[in-house]
Amino acid sequence: MNSQLKKLILAGLLGGIAWGIVWAVLAPYLRMLGYSGSEYGLMGSTAVLSGALFTFLGGTLSDKYGSRRILSAGLVLQSIALLLISTGRAYYVAGGFFINGAANGLSFVAQEALLARTGRDEELHYTFSYVTAASTLGGGLGSLLGWAPVIARDVFGIGLVEAYRYTIMAASILPLATIPLILSISERMAHGKGGGYGLLEAARRFTRRFYIVAATNVLIGFGAAMSIHNIDYYFAAKYNVTSASLGSVLGLQQLAMAALMTQMPRLADRVGGVLKVYLALSYSSVPLLIAMTLTNNFPLAAALYLVRSILMNVANPLFNAFVMRLVPLELRGTASAFLSLSWTIPAGAGRAVGGWLLDKDLELPLRATAGFYTVALTVLALVFKDEISRGEDMSMGMTGEGLRDVLFE
């Protein structure tokens, strides 16, 4: 493992810890402050929509100036956002959600482009899987730190709301600690510089199957935002859990996914394709969404959620690497932005709708999500059925042009 990949893995680990802490603590914290499901969903929606705007900006700037600077700017914004949210004051929290969305938009697309420009193309499915596994491991460790506020309350007599606030403030330090690592990584650029293509100009270079992938992103993004993005509030409202229980569930999910993600590249090579692995696992997750709505037992619901989340997400890095290998170096930031926009824009609406539905019937968002996932995965299976049957979508023996023909015919 080279030094570049080690730096990316460490950066992913630190970023994951910060995200995991906030994921475990945020919903219980805001609910104790009196925020409703509709308010939580609406603020999440503004974060997703601001993320969409800055995703486009981040993609074009990453291609023109390089991904490292854009990723670092996103990390600074993330730290500021967490400090604002930690105050608990309505306007500051709303502003923090908006800024955090912008930070995530910049950071995600820049990180995807940076990964796609580090190392050889034929090894990208390993790079994406290992770095994502490290980030997921960090998310698991951070989620388990959801116990920290509860322990602080019991041992030191600190009010739980204050303990939540201090935990979010502490998490804001980690994005800043990641910046020196990011800036020290070398980045491959086409002809020594970025392309700087605008979205419309780049769009003319993408073809039919690329847009079909984007269309399935629309369905999955809207469906996921309706329920999975609000799942912390769902558990808090239905079972009245604290960040300790919630953090345990989310932490175990991330730890299991981190371990399994490192095995996915070898599995894809062995069975003959990432799409075959991705679809088989993702389809298996859908019935578990419905099963969650049929129980009132938290341990059982948590177990179903754990397995569902692992099946739906563990092969995502392979699929992301597959798409990036089909895009020229100078367009990988813009392509990442385009695909991210196709996911985040509908997700902004989906999160607001899901939050509204939570106030009407807690189970409706999960059931609707199962339907959206089924349609999206079926479209992918039908469009790529020939490639899946031949097992050629991720063959290491194919050339770059051969791979490109799979999606860009």
CSV table of C-alpha atoms in Angstrom, one decimal:
chain,number,residue,atom,x,y,z
A,1,MET,CA,0.0,0.0,0.0
A,2,ASN,CA,1.6,3.3,-1.1
A,3,SER,CA,1.9,6.5,1.0
A,4,GLN,CA,-0.8,8.3,-1.1
A,5,LEU,CA,-3.4,5.6,-0.3
A,6,LYS,CA,-2.4,5.6,3.4
A,7,LYS,CA,-3.0,9.3,3.6
A,8,LEU,CA,-6.4,9.0,1.9
A,9,ILE,CA,-7.4,6.2,4.3
A,10,LEU,CA,-6.4,8.2,7.4
A,11,ALA,CA,-8.3,11.3,6.1
A,12,GLY,CA,-11.3,9.1,5.4
A,13,LEU,CA,-11.1,7.7,9.0
A,14,LEU,CA,-11.0,11.1,10.6
A,15,GLY,CA,-13.8,12.4,8.5
A,16,GLY,CA,-15.9,9.4,9.3
A,17,ILE,CA,-15.4,9.8,13.0
A,18,ALA,CA,-16.7,13.4,12.9
A,19,TRP,CA,-19.7,12.3,10.8
A,20,GLY,CA,-20.5,9.3,13.0
A,21,ILE,CA,-20.5,11.4,16.2
A,22,VAL,CA,-22.9,14.0,14.7
A,23,TRP,CA,-25.2,11.3,13.3
A,24,ALA,CA,-25.6,9.7,16.7
A,25,VAL,CA,-26.1,12.9,18.7
A,26,LEU,CA,-27.9,15.3,16.4
A,27,ALA,CA,-31.5,14.0,16.3
A,28,PRO,CA,-31.8,13.3,20.1
A,29,TYR,CA,-30.2,16.7,20.7
A,30,LEU,CA,-32.7,18.6,18.5
A,31,ARG,CA,-35.7,16.6,19.6
A,32,MET,CA,-34.9,17.4,23.3
A,33,LEU,CA,-34.8,21.1,22.3
A,34,GLY,CA,-38.3,20.8,20.9
A,35,TYR,CA,-37.7,20.5,17.1
A,36,SER,CA,-40.5,18.5,15.4
A,37,GLY,CA,-40.1,15.9,12.7
A,38,SER,CA,-41.3,18.4,10.1
A,39,GLU,CA,-38.7,21.0,11.2
A,40,TYR,CA,-36.0,18.4,11.2
A,41,GLY,CA,-36.9,17.2,7.8
A,42,LEU,CA,-37.2,20.8,6.4
A,43,MET,CA,-33.7,21.7,7.7
A,44,GLY,CA,-32.3,18.5,6.3
A,45,SER,CA,-34.0,19.4,3.0
A,46,THR,CA,-32.3,22.9,2.9
A,47,ALA,CA,-29.0,21.1,3.6
A,48,VAL,CA,-29.5,18.8,0.7
A,49,LEU,CA,-30.4,21.6,-1.7
A,50,SER,CA,-27.5,23.8,-0.7
A,51,GLY,CA,-25.4,20.7,-1.2
A,52,ALA,CA,-26.7,20.4,-4.7
A,53,LEU,CA,-25.7,23.9,-5.5
A,54,PHE,CA,-22.2,23.6,-4.2
A,55,THR,CA,-21.8,20.1,-5.7
A,56,PHE,CA,-22.0,21.7,-9.2
A,57,LEU,CA,-19.5,24.4,-8.1
A,58,GLY,CA,-17.2,21.8,-6.5
A,59,GLY,CA,-17.2,19.6,-9.6
A,60,THR,CA,-16.2,22.3,-12.1
A,61,LEU,CA,-13.6,23.8,-9.7
A,62,SER,CA,-12.1,20.4,-9.0
A,63,ASP,CA,-11.5,19.8,-12.7
A,64,LYS,CA,-10.1,23.3,-13.2
A,65,TYR,CA,-8.0,23.8,-10.0
A,66,GLY,CA,-7.6,20.4,-8.5
A,67,SER,CA,-9.6,18.5,-5.9
A,68,ARG,CA,-7.4,19.0,-2.9
A,69,ARG,CA,-8.1,22.7,-2.4
A,70,ILE,CA,-11.8,22.3,-3.0
A,71,LEU,CA,-12.0,19.4,-0.5
A,72,SER,CA,-10.1,21.5,2.1
A,73,ALA,CA,-12.5,24.4,1.7
A,74,GLY,CA,-15.4,22.1,2.3
A,75,LEU,CA,-13.8,20.8,5.5
A,76,VAL,CA,-13.5,24.4,6.8
A,77,LEU,CA,-17.1,25.0,6.1
A,78,GLN,CA,-18.1,21.8,7.8
A,79,SER,CA,-16.3,22.8,11.0
A,80,ILE,CA,-18.1,26.2,11.0
A,81,ALA,CA,-21.5,24.5,10.4
A,82,LEU,CA,-21.1,22.2,13.4
A,83,LEU,CA,-20.2,25.1,15.7
A,84,LEU,CA,-23.4,26.9,14.6
A,85,ILE,CA,-25.6,23.8,15.1
A,86,SER,CA,-24.1,23.2,18.6
A,87,THR,CA,-25.7,26.5,19.8
A,88,GLY,CA,-29.2,25.0,19.5
A,89,ARG,CA,-30.6,28.4,18.6
A,90,ALA,CA,-33.1,28.2,15.7
A,91,TYR,CA,-31.5,30.6,13.3
A,92,TYR,CA,-28.0,29.3,13.9
A,93,VAL,CA,-29.1,25.7,13.6
A,94,ALA,CA,-30.9,26.4,10.3
A,95,GLY,CA,-27.8,28.3,9.1
A,96,GLY,CA,-25.6,25.4,10.2
A,97,PHE,CA,-27.7,22.9,8.3
A,98,PHE,CA,-27.4,25.1,5.2
A,99,ILE,CA,-23.7,25.5,5.5
A,100,ASN,CA,-23.1,21.9,6.3
A,101,GLY,CA,-25.0,21.0,3.1
A,102,ALA,CA,-22.7,23.3,1.1
A,103,ALA,CA,-19.7,21.7,2.9
A,104,ASN,CA,-20.9,18.2,2.0
A,105,GLY,CA,-21.5,19.2,-1.6
A,106,LEU,CA,-18.0,20.6,-2.0
A,107,SER,CA,-16.3,17.8,-0.1
A,108,PHE,CA,-18.1,14.8,-1.6
A,109,VAL,CA,-17.5,15.6,-5.2
A,110,ALA,CA,-13.9,16.8,-4.6
A,111,GLN,CA,-13.2,13.6,-2.7
A,112,GLU,CA,-14.6,11.4,-5.4
A,113,ALA,CA,-12.5,13.2,-8.0
A,114,LEU,CA,-9.4,13.0,-5.9
A,115,LEU,CA,-9.8,9.3,-5.4
A,116,ALA,CA,-10.4,8.9,-9.1
A,117,ARG,CA,-7.1,10.7,-9.8
A,118,THR,CA,-4.9,8.8,-7.3
A,119,GLY,CA,-3.3,5.6,-8.5
A,120,ARG,CA,-4.0,3.6,-11.6
A,121,ASP,CA,-7.4,3.3,-13.2
A,122,GLU,CA,-7.4,-0.5,-13.1
A,123,GLU,CA,-7.0,-0.3,-9.3
A,124,LEU,CA,-9.7,2.3,-8.6
A,125,HIS,CA,-12.2,-0.2,-7.3
A,126,TYR,CA,-9.7,-1.1,-4.6
A,127,THR,CA,-8.9,2.6,-3.9
A,128,PHE,CA,-12.6,3.5,-3.6
A,129,SER,CA,-13.4,0.5,-1.4
A,130,TYR,CA,-10.5,0.9,1.0
A,131,VAL,CA,-11.0,4.6,1.5
A,132,THR,CA,-14.7,4.2,1.9
A,133,ALA,CA,-14.2,1.4,4.3
A,134,ALA,CA,-11.9,3.6,6.4
A,135,SER,CA,-14.5,6.4,6.4
A,136,THR,CA,-17.2,3.9,7.3
A,137,LEU,CA,-15.0,2.5,10.1
A,138,GLY,CA,-14.6,6.0,11.4
A,139,GLY,CA,-18.3,6.5,11.2
A,140,GLY,CA,-18.8,3.4,13.3
A,141,LEU,CA,-16.3,4.5,15.9
A,142,GLY,CA,-17.9,8.0,16.0
A,143,SER,CA,-21.4,6.6,16.3
A,144,LEU,CA,-20.3,4.5,19.3
A,145,LEU,CA,-19.2,7.7,20.9
A,146,GLY,CA,-22.9,8.5,21.1
A,147,TRP,CA,-22.5,6.9,24.5
A,148,ALA,CA,-20.2,9.7,25.7
A,149,PRO,CA,-22.9,12.3,26.4
A,150,VAL,CA,-25.0,9.7,28.4
A,151,ILE,CA,-21.9,8.7,30.4
A,152,ALA,CA,-21.0,12.3,31.0
A,153,ARG,CA,-24.6,12.9,32.3
A,154,ASP,CA,-24.5,9.8,34.6
A,155,VAL,CA,-20.9,10.2,35.9
A,156,PHE,CA,-20.4,14.0,36.0
A,157,GLY,CA,-24.0,15.2,36.4
A,158,ILE,CA,-24.0,17.3,33.2
A,159,GLY,CA,-27.3,17.9,31.7
A,160,LEU,CA,-27.9,15.7,28.6
A,161,VAL,CA,-28.6,18.7,26.4
A,162,GLU,CA,-25.4,20.3,27.4
A,163,ALA,CA,-23.5,17.1,26.9
A,164,TYR,CA,-24.9,16.8,23.4
A,165,ARG,CA,-23.8,20.4,22.7
A,166,TYR,CA,-20.2,19.9,23.8
A,167,THR,CA,-20.0,16.7,21.8
A,168,ILE,CA,-21.0,18.4,18.6
A,169,MET,CA,-18.5,21.2,19.4
A,170,ALA,CA,-15.7,18.6,19.9
A,171,ALA,CA,-16.6,17.0,16.5
A,172,SER,CA,-16.0,20.3,14.7
A,173,ILE,CA,-12.3,20.0,15.3
A,174,LEU,CA,-11.8,16.8,13.3
A,175,PRO,CA,-12.5,18.3,9.8
A,176,LEU,CA,-9.8,20.9,10.4
A,177,ALA,CA,-7.3,18.2,11.5
A,178,THR,CA,-7.8,16.4,8.1
A,179,ILE,CA,-6.8,19.3,5.9
A,180,PRO,CA,-3.0,18.9,6.2
A,181,LEU,CA,-3.3,15.3,5.0
A,182,ILE,CA,-5.4,16.2,2.0
A,183,LEU,CA,-3.1,19.0,0.9
A,184,SER,CA,-0.1,16.6,1.0
A,185,ILE,CA,-1.6,14.1,-1.5
A,186,SER,CA,-0.4,14.1,-5.2
A,187,GLU,CA,-3.2,14.4,-7.8
A,188,ARG,CA,-3.1,13.2,-11.4
A,189,MET,CA,-4.5,15.8,-13.8
A,190,ALA,CA,-4.9,15.6,-17.5
A,191,HIS,CA,-1.9,17.2,-19.2
A,192,GLY,CA,-0.8,18.7,-15.9
A,193,LYS,CA,-4.0,20.7,-15.5
A,194,GLY,CA,-7.7,20.4,-15.1
A,195,GLY,CA,-10.2,20.6,-17.9
A,196,GLY,CA,-12.5,23.2,-16.4
A,197,TYR,CA,-15.5,22.1,-18.4
A,198,GLY,CA,-18.8,23.6,-17.7
A,199,LEU,CA,-21.7,21.3,-16.9
A,200,LEU,CA,-23.5,21.8,-20.2
A,201,GLU,CA,-20.3,21.4,-22.2
A,202,ALA,CA,-19.4,18.2,-20.3
A,203,ALA,CA,-23.0,16.9,-20.6
A,204,ARG,CA,-22.6,16.7,-24.4
A,205,ARG,CA,-19.7,14.2,-23.9
A,206,PHE,CA,-21.8,11.9,-21.7
A,207,THR,CA,-24.1,9.3,-23.4
A,208,ARG,CA,-27.3,7.4,-23.0
A,209,ARG,CA,-26.4,4.9,-20.4
A,210,PHE,CA,-24.6,7.4,-18.2
A,211,TYR,CA,-27.9,9.3,-18.1
A,212,ILE,CA,-29.8,6.1,-17.2
A,213,VAL,CA,-27.5,5.7,-14.2
A,214,ALA,CA,-28.3,9.4,-13.3
A,215,ALA,CA,-32.1,8.6,-13.6
A,216,THR,CA,-31.8,5.7,-11.2
A,217,ASN,CA,-30.0,8.1,-8.8
A,218,VAL,CA,-33.0,10.3,-8.9
A,219,LEU,CA,-35.3,7.5,-7.7
A,220,ILE,CA,-32.8,6.2,-5.1
A,221,GLY,CA,-32.0,9.7,-3.8
A,222,PHE,CA,-35.6,10.7,-3.3
A,223,GLY,CA,-36.5,7.3,-1.7
A,224,ALA,CA,-33.5,7.3,0.7
A,225,ALA,CA,-34.1,10.8,1.8
A,226,MET,CA,-37.7,10.1,2.7
A,227,SER,CA,-36.8,7.5,5.3
A,228,ILE,CA,-33.1,6.6,5.7
A,229,HIS,CA,-32.0,10.2,6.1
A,230,ASN,CA,-34.5,10.7,8.9
A,231,ILE,CA,-34.0,7.2,10.4
A,232,ASP,CA,-32.4,8.7,13.5
A,233,TYR,CA,-35.5,10.8,14.2
A,234,TYR,CA,-37.7,7.7,13.4
A,235,PHE,CA,-36.0,5.6,16.0
A,236,ALA,CA,-36.1,8.5,18.5
A,237,ALA,CA,-39.8,9.1,18.0
A,238,LYS,CA,-41.0,5.5,17.8
A,239,TYR,CA,-38.8,4.0,20.6
A,240,ASN,CA,-37.8,7.1,22.6
A,241,VAL,CA,-34.1,6.1,22.4
A,242,THR,CA,-31.2,8.2,23.5
A,243,SER,CA,-27.9,8.8,21.6
A,244,ALA,CA,-26.4,5.8,23.4
A,245,SER,CA,-28.8,3.2,21.8
A,246,LEU,CA,-28.9,5.1,18.5
A,247,GLY,CA,-25.1,5.3,18.5
A,248,SER,CA,-24.8,1.6,19.1
A,249,VAL,CA,-27.0,0.7,16.2
A,250,LEU,CA,-25.4,3.2,13.8
A,251,GLY,CA,-21.9,2.2,15.1
A,252,LEU,CA,-22.4,-1.5,14.6
A,253,GLN,CA,-23.7,-0.8,11.1
A,254,GLN,CA,-20.6,1.2,10.1
A,255,LEU,CA,-18.2,-1.3,11.6
A,256,ALA,CA,-19.7,-4.2,9.8
A,257,MET,CA,-19.8,-2.4,6.5
A,258,ALA,CA,-16.2,-1.3,6.9
A,259,ALA,CA,-15.0,-4.9,7.3
A,260,LEU,CA,-17.1,-6.1,4.4
A,261,MET,CA,-16.2,-3.3,2.0
A,262,THR,CA,-12.6,-4.4,2.0
A,263,GLN,CA,-13.7,-7.8,0.6
A,264,MET,CA,-16.0,-6.4,-2.2
A,265,PRO,CA,-13.3,-5.8,-4.9
A,266,ARG,CA,-12.1,-9.4,-4.7
A,267,LEU,CA,-15.7,-10.6,-4.8
A,268,ALA,CA,-16.4,-8.5,-7.9
A,269,ASP,CA,-13.3,-9.9,-9.6
A,270,ARG,CA,-14.2,-13.4,-8.6
A,271,VAL,CA,-17.9,-13.4,-9.7
A,272,GLY,CA,-17.3,-11.3,-12.9
A,273,GLY,CA,-18.6,-7.9,-12.3
A,274,VAL,CA,-19.5,-5.1,-9.9
A,275,LEU,CA,-23.1,-4.7,-11.2
A,276,LYS,CA,-23.8,-8.3,-10.5
A,277,VAL,CA,-22.6,-7.9,-6.9
A,278,TYR,CA,-24.3,-4.5,-6.4
A,279,LEU,CA,-27.7,-5.6,-7.7
A,280,ALA,CA,-27.8,-8.9,-5.8
A,281,LEU,CA,-27.0,-7.2,-2.5
A,282,SER,CA,-29.2,-4.1,-3.0
A,283,TYR,CA,-32.3,-6.1,-4.0
A,284,SER,CA,-31.9,-8.2,-0.9
A,285,SER,CA,-32.2,-5.1,1.3
A,286,VAL,CA,-35.7,-4.0,0.1
A,287,PRO,CA,-37.9,-6.6,1.9
A,288,LEU,CA,-36.2,-5.6,5.2
A,289,LEU,CA,-37.5,-2.0,4.9
A,290,ILE,CA,-41.0,-3.4,4.9
A,291,ALA,CA,-40.2,-5.7,7.8
A,292,MET,CA,-39.1,-2.8,9.9
A,293,THR,CA,-42.5,-1.3,9.7
A,294,LEU,CA,-44.2,-4.5,11.0
A,295,THR,CA,-42.5,-4.6,14.4
A,296,ASN,CA,-42.7,-2.5,17.6
A,297,ASN,CA,-39.6,-4.1,19.1
A,298,PHE,CA,-36.6,-1.9,19.0
A,299,PRO,CA,-33.9,-4.6,19.1
A,300,LEU,CA,-35.6,-6.4,16.2
A,301,ALA,CA,-36.1,-3.2,14.2
A,302,ALA,CA,-32.5,-2.2,14.8
A,303,ALA,CA,-31.3,-5.6,13.6
A,304,LEU,CA,-33.4,-5.4,10.5
A,305,TYR,CA,-32.0,-1.9,9.9
A,306,LEU,CA,-28.4,-3.0,10.3
A,307,VAL,CA,-28.7,-5.9,7.8
A,308,ARG,CA,-30.7,-3.7,5.4
A,309,SER,CA,-28.1,-0.9,5.5
A,310,ILE,CA,-25.2,-3.2,5.0
A,311,LEU,CA,-26.8,-4.9,2.0
A,312,MET,CA,-27.8,-1.6,0.3
A,313,ASN,CA,-24.5,0.2,0.8
A,314,VAL,CA,-21.6,-2.2,1.0
A,315,ALA,CA,-21.1,-2.4,-2.8
A,316,ASN,CA,-21.5,1.4,-3.4
A,317,PRO,CA,-17.8,2.1,-3.7
A,318,LEU,CA,-17.4,-0.5,-6.4
A,319,PHE,CA,-20.2,1.1,-8.4
A,320,ASN,CA,-18.7,4.6,-7.9
A,321,ALA,CA,-15.3,3.3,-9.1
A,322,PHE,CA,-17.0,1.6,-12.1
A,323,VAL,CA,-18.6,4.9,-13.3
A,324,MET,CA,-15.4,7.0,-12.7
A,325,ARG,CA,-13.3,4.6,-14.8
A,326,LEU,CA,-15.6,5.3,-17.7
A,327,VAL,CA,-15.0,9.1,-17.6
A,328,PRO,CA,-11.8,10.9,-18.8
A,329,LEU,CA,-9.5,12.3,-16.1
A,330,GLU,CA,-10.4,15.9,-17.0
A,331,LEU,CA,-14.1,15.3,-16.6
A,332,ARG,CA,-14.2,13.2,-13.4
A,333,GLY,CA,-15.0,16.1,-11.1
A,334,THR,CA,-17.8,17.3,-13.4
A,335,ALA,CA,-19.1,13.7,-13.8
A,336,SER,CA,-19.1,13.2,-10.1
A,337,ALA,CA,-20.9,16.5,-9.6
A,338,PHE,CA,-23.5,15.5,-12.3
A,339,LEU,CA,-24.2,12.1,-10.7
A,340,SER,CA,-24.3,13.7,-7.2
A,341,LEU,CA,-26.8,16.4,-8.4
A,342,SER,CA,-29.0,13.7,-9.8
A,343,TRP,CA,-29.1,12.2,-6.3
A,344,THR,CA,-29.1,15.3,-4.0
A,345,ILE,CA,-31.7,17.5,-5.8
A,346,PRO,CA,-34.5,14.9,-5.5
A,347,ALA,CA,-33.2,14.0,-2.0
A,348,GLY,CA,-33.8,17.6,-0.9
A,349,ALA,CA,-37.5,17.2,-1.7
A,350,GLY,CA,-37.6,13.6,-0.4
A,351,ARG,CA,-36.3,14.6,3.1
A,352,ALA,CA,-38.9,17.3,3.5
A,353,VAL,CA,-41.7,14.9,2.3
A,354,GLY,CA,-40.3,12.2,4.6
A,355,GLY,CA,-40.3,14.5,7.6
A,356,TRP,CA,-43.9,15.5,6.9
A,357,LEU,CA,-44.9,11.9,6.6
A,358,LEU,CA,-43.2,11.1,9.9
A,359,ASP,CA,-45.7,13.4,11.7
A,360,LYS,CA,-48.6,11.7,9.9
A,361,ASP,CA,-47.5,8.0,10.1
A,362,LEU,CA,-44.1,6.9,11.1
A,363,GLU,CA,-44.1,3.8,8.8
A,364,LEU,CA,-45.1,5.5,5.5
A,365,PRO,CA,-41.6,6.8,4.6
A,366,LEU,CA,-40.0,3.3,4.9
A,367,ARG,CA,-42.7,1.7,2.8
A,368,ALA,CA,-42.5,4.3,0.1
A,369,THR,CA,-38.7,4.0,0.0
A,370,ALA,CA,-39.0,0.2,-0.7
A,371,GLY,CA,-41.0,1.0,-3.8
A,372,PHE,CA,-38.6,3.6,-5.2
A,373,TYR,CA,-35.6,1.3,-4.6
A,374,THR,CA,-37.3,-1.6,-6.4
A,375,VAL,CA,-38.0,0.5,-9.5
A,376,ALA,CA,-34.5,2.0,-9.7
A,377,LEU,CA,-32.7,-1.4,-9.3
A,378,THR,CA,-35.0,-3.0,-11.8
A,379,VAL,CA,-34.1,-0.4,-14.4
A,380,LEU,CA,-30.4,-0.9,-13.9
A,381,ALA,CA,-30.9,-4.7,-14.1
A,382,LEU,CA,-32.8,-4.4,-17.4
A,383,VAL,CA,-30.5,-1.8,-19.0
A,384,PHE,CA,-27.3,-3.7,-18.2
A,385,LYS,CA,-28.6,-7.3,-18.5
A,386,ASP,CA,-26.3,-8.3,-21.3
A,387,GLU,CA,-23.2,-7.0,-19.6
A,388,ILE,CA,-24.3,-8.6,-16.3
A,389,SER,CA,-24.9,-12.0,-18.0
A,390,ARG,CA,-21.5,-11.9,-19.7
A,391,GLY,CA,-19.8,-10.7,-16.5
A,392,GLU,CA,-17.8,-8.0,-18.3
A,393,ASP,CA,-18.7,-4.9,-16.4
A,394,MET,CA,-15.7,-5.0,-14.1
A,395,SER,CA,-13.3,-7.5,-15.7
A,396,MET,CA,-9.7,-6.6,-15.0
A,397,GLY,CA,-8.8,-7.9,-18.4
A,398,MET,CA,-10.7,-5.3,-20.3
A,399,THR,CA,-9.0,-2.1,-21.6
A,400,GLY,CA,-10.1,1.3,-20.7
A,401,GLU,CA,-11.9,1.7,-24.1
A,402,GLY,CA,-13.6,-1.7,-23.6
A,403,LEU,CA,-14.9,-0.6,-20.2
A,404,ARG,CA,-16.1,2.7,-21.6
A,405,ASP,CA,-18.1,0.8,-24.3
A,406,VAL,CA,-20.2,-0.8,-21.6
A,407,LEU,CA,-21.7,2.5,-20.4
A,408,PHE,CA,-20.8,4.9,-23.3
A,409,GLU,CA,-21.9,3.1,-26.4
